[in-house]
Tab-separated table of C-alpha atoms in Angstrom:
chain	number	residue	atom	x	y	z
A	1	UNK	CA	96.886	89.388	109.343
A	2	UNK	CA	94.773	88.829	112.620
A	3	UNK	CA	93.587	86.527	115.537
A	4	UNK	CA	89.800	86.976	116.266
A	5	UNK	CA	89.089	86.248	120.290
A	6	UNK	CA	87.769	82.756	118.757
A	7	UNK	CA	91.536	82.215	117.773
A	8	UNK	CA	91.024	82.085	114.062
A	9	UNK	CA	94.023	83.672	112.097
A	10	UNK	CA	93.171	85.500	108.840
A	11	UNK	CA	93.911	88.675	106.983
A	12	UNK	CA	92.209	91.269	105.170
A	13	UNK	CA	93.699	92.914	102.097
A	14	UNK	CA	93.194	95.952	99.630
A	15	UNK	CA	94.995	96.154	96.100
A	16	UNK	CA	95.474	99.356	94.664
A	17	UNK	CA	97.032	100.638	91.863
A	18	UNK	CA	100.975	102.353	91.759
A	19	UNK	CA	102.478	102.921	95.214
A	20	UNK	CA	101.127	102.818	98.483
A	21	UNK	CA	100.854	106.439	99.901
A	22	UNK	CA	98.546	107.839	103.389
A	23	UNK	CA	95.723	108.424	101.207
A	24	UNK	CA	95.754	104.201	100.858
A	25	UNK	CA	96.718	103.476	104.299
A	26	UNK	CA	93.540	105.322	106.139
A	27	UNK	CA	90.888	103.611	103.288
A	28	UNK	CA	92.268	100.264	104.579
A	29	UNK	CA	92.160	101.078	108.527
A	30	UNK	CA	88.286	102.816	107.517
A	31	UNK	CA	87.711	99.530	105.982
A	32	UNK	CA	89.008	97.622	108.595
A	33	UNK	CA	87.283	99.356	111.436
A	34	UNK	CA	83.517	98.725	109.364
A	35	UNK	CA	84.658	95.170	109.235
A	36	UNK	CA	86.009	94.237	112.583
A	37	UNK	CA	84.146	95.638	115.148
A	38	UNK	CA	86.725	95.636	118.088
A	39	UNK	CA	89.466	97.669	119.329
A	40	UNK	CA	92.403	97.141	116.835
A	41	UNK	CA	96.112	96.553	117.460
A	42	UNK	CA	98.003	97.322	113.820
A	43	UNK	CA	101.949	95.884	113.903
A	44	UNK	CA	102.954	97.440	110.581
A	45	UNK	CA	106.273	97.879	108.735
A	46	UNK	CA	107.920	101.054	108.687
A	47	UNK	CA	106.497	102.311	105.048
A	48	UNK	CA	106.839	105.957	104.739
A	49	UNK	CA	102.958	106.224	104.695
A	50	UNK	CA	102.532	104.440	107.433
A	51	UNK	CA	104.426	106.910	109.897
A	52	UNK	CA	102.711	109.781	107.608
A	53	UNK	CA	101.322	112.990	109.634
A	54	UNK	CA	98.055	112.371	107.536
A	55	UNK	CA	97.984	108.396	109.169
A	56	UNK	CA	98.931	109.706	112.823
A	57	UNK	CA	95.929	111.730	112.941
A	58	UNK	CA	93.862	109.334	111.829
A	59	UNK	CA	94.659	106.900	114.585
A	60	UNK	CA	94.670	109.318	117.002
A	61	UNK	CA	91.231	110.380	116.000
A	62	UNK	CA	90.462	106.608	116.336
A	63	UNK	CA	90.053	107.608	120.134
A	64	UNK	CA	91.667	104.103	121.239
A	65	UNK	CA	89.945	102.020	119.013
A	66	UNK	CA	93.155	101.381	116.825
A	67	UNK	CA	96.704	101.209	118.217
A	68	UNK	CA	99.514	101.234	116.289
A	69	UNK	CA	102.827	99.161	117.072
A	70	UNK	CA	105.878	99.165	114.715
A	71	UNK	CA	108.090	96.343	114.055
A	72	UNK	CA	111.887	96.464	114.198
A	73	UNK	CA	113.534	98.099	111.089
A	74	UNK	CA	115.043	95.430	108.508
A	75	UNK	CA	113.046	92.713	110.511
A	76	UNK	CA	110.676	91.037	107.516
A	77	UNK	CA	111.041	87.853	109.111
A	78	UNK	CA	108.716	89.495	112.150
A	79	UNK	CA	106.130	89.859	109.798
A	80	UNK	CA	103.449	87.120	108.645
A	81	UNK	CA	102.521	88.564	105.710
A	82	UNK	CA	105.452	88.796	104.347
A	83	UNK	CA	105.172	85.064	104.270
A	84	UNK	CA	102.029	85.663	102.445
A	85	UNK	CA	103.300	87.197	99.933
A	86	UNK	CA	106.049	85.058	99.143
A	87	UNK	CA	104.171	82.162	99.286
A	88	UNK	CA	101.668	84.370	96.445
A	89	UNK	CA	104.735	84.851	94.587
A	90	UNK	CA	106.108	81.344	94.151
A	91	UNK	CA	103.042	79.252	94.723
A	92	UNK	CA	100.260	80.957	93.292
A	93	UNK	CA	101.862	82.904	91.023
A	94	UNK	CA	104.703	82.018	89.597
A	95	UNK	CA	105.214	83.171	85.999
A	96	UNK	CA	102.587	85.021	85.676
A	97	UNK	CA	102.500	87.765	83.188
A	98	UNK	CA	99.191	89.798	83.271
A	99	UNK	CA	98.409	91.869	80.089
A	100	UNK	CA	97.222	94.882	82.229
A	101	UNK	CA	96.561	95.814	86.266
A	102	UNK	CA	93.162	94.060	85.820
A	103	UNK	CA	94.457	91.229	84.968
A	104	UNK	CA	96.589	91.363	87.626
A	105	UNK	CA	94.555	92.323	90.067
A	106	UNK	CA	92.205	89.842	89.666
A	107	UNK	CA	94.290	87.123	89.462
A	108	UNK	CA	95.767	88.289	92.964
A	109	UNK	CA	92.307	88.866	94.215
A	110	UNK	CA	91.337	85.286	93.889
A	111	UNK	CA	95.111	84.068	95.121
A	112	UNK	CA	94.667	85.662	98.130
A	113	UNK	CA	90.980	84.658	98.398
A	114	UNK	CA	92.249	80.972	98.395
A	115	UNK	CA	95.003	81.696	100.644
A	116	UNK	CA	91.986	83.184	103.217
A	117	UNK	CA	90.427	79.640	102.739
A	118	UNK	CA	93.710	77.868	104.356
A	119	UNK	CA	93.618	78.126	107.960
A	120	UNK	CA	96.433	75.842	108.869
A	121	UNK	CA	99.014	77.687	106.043
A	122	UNK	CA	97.788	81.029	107.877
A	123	UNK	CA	98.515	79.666	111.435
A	124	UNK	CA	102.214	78.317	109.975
A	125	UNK	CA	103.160	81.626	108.814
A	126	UNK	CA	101.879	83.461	112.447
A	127	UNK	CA	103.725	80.807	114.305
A	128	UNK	CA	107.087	81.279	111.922
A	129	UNK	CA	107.240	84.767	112.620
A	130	UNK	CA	106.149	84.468	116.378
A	131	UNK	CA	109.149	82.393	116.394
A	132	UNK	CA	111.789	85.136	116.476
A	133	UNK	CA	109.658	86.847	119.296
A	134	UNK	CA	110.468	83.483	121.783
């Protein structure tokens, strides 16, 4: 989840099949980097591959152009989109039972699409978790 200088919140997302290791977490910052074309400040949980040797390389190879920042262990409330993804779970798709990871993935694909499309939803869930920070 972000804030462009124009004060727009969104997010970008990747789906990928099985468990998130290092190998995941450096496509999504390369794909972030092609896509937003300013210096980046990533406030991640503290995921196993996210403190990887493999990903602290990587950002130091970034040269300044990403920074990383961790938030608090056992804090999700700190973290907007883990109000995504509970409002993906129980709003968009509750009950869902996909046949295969296709299925799935599409379906979340186009949840999270439409979820992209809701500005003031996005700005709620920023706000709620800036909210522990006042």
């Amino acid at each position: 989840m972000y804030c462009g200088t124009d004060g727009i919140i969104n997010f970008s997302f990747r789906l990928y099949p099985g468990a998130i290791g290092q190998t995941e977490v450096i496509d999504f910052l390369k794909a972030l980097v092609r896509r937003i074309d300013q210096p980046l400040l990533i406030v991640w949980d503290r995921l196993p591959a996210n403190r990887g040797r493999l990903v602290r390389e990587f950002v130091e190879l970034s040269e300044g152009h990403i920074v990383t920042e961790y938030l608090p262990a056992y804090a999700p409330e700190l973290n907007p989109v883990e109000y995504i993804w509970a409002y993906r779970k129980q709003h968009e798709l509750p009950n869902v039972c996909p046949k295969d990871y296709g299925e799935l993935s599409r379906r979340a694909r186009r949840a999270l699409r439409r979820m992209q499309r809701k500005p003031r939803l996005l700005r709620a869930f920023w706000k709620q978790s800036s909210r522990c920070f006042d």
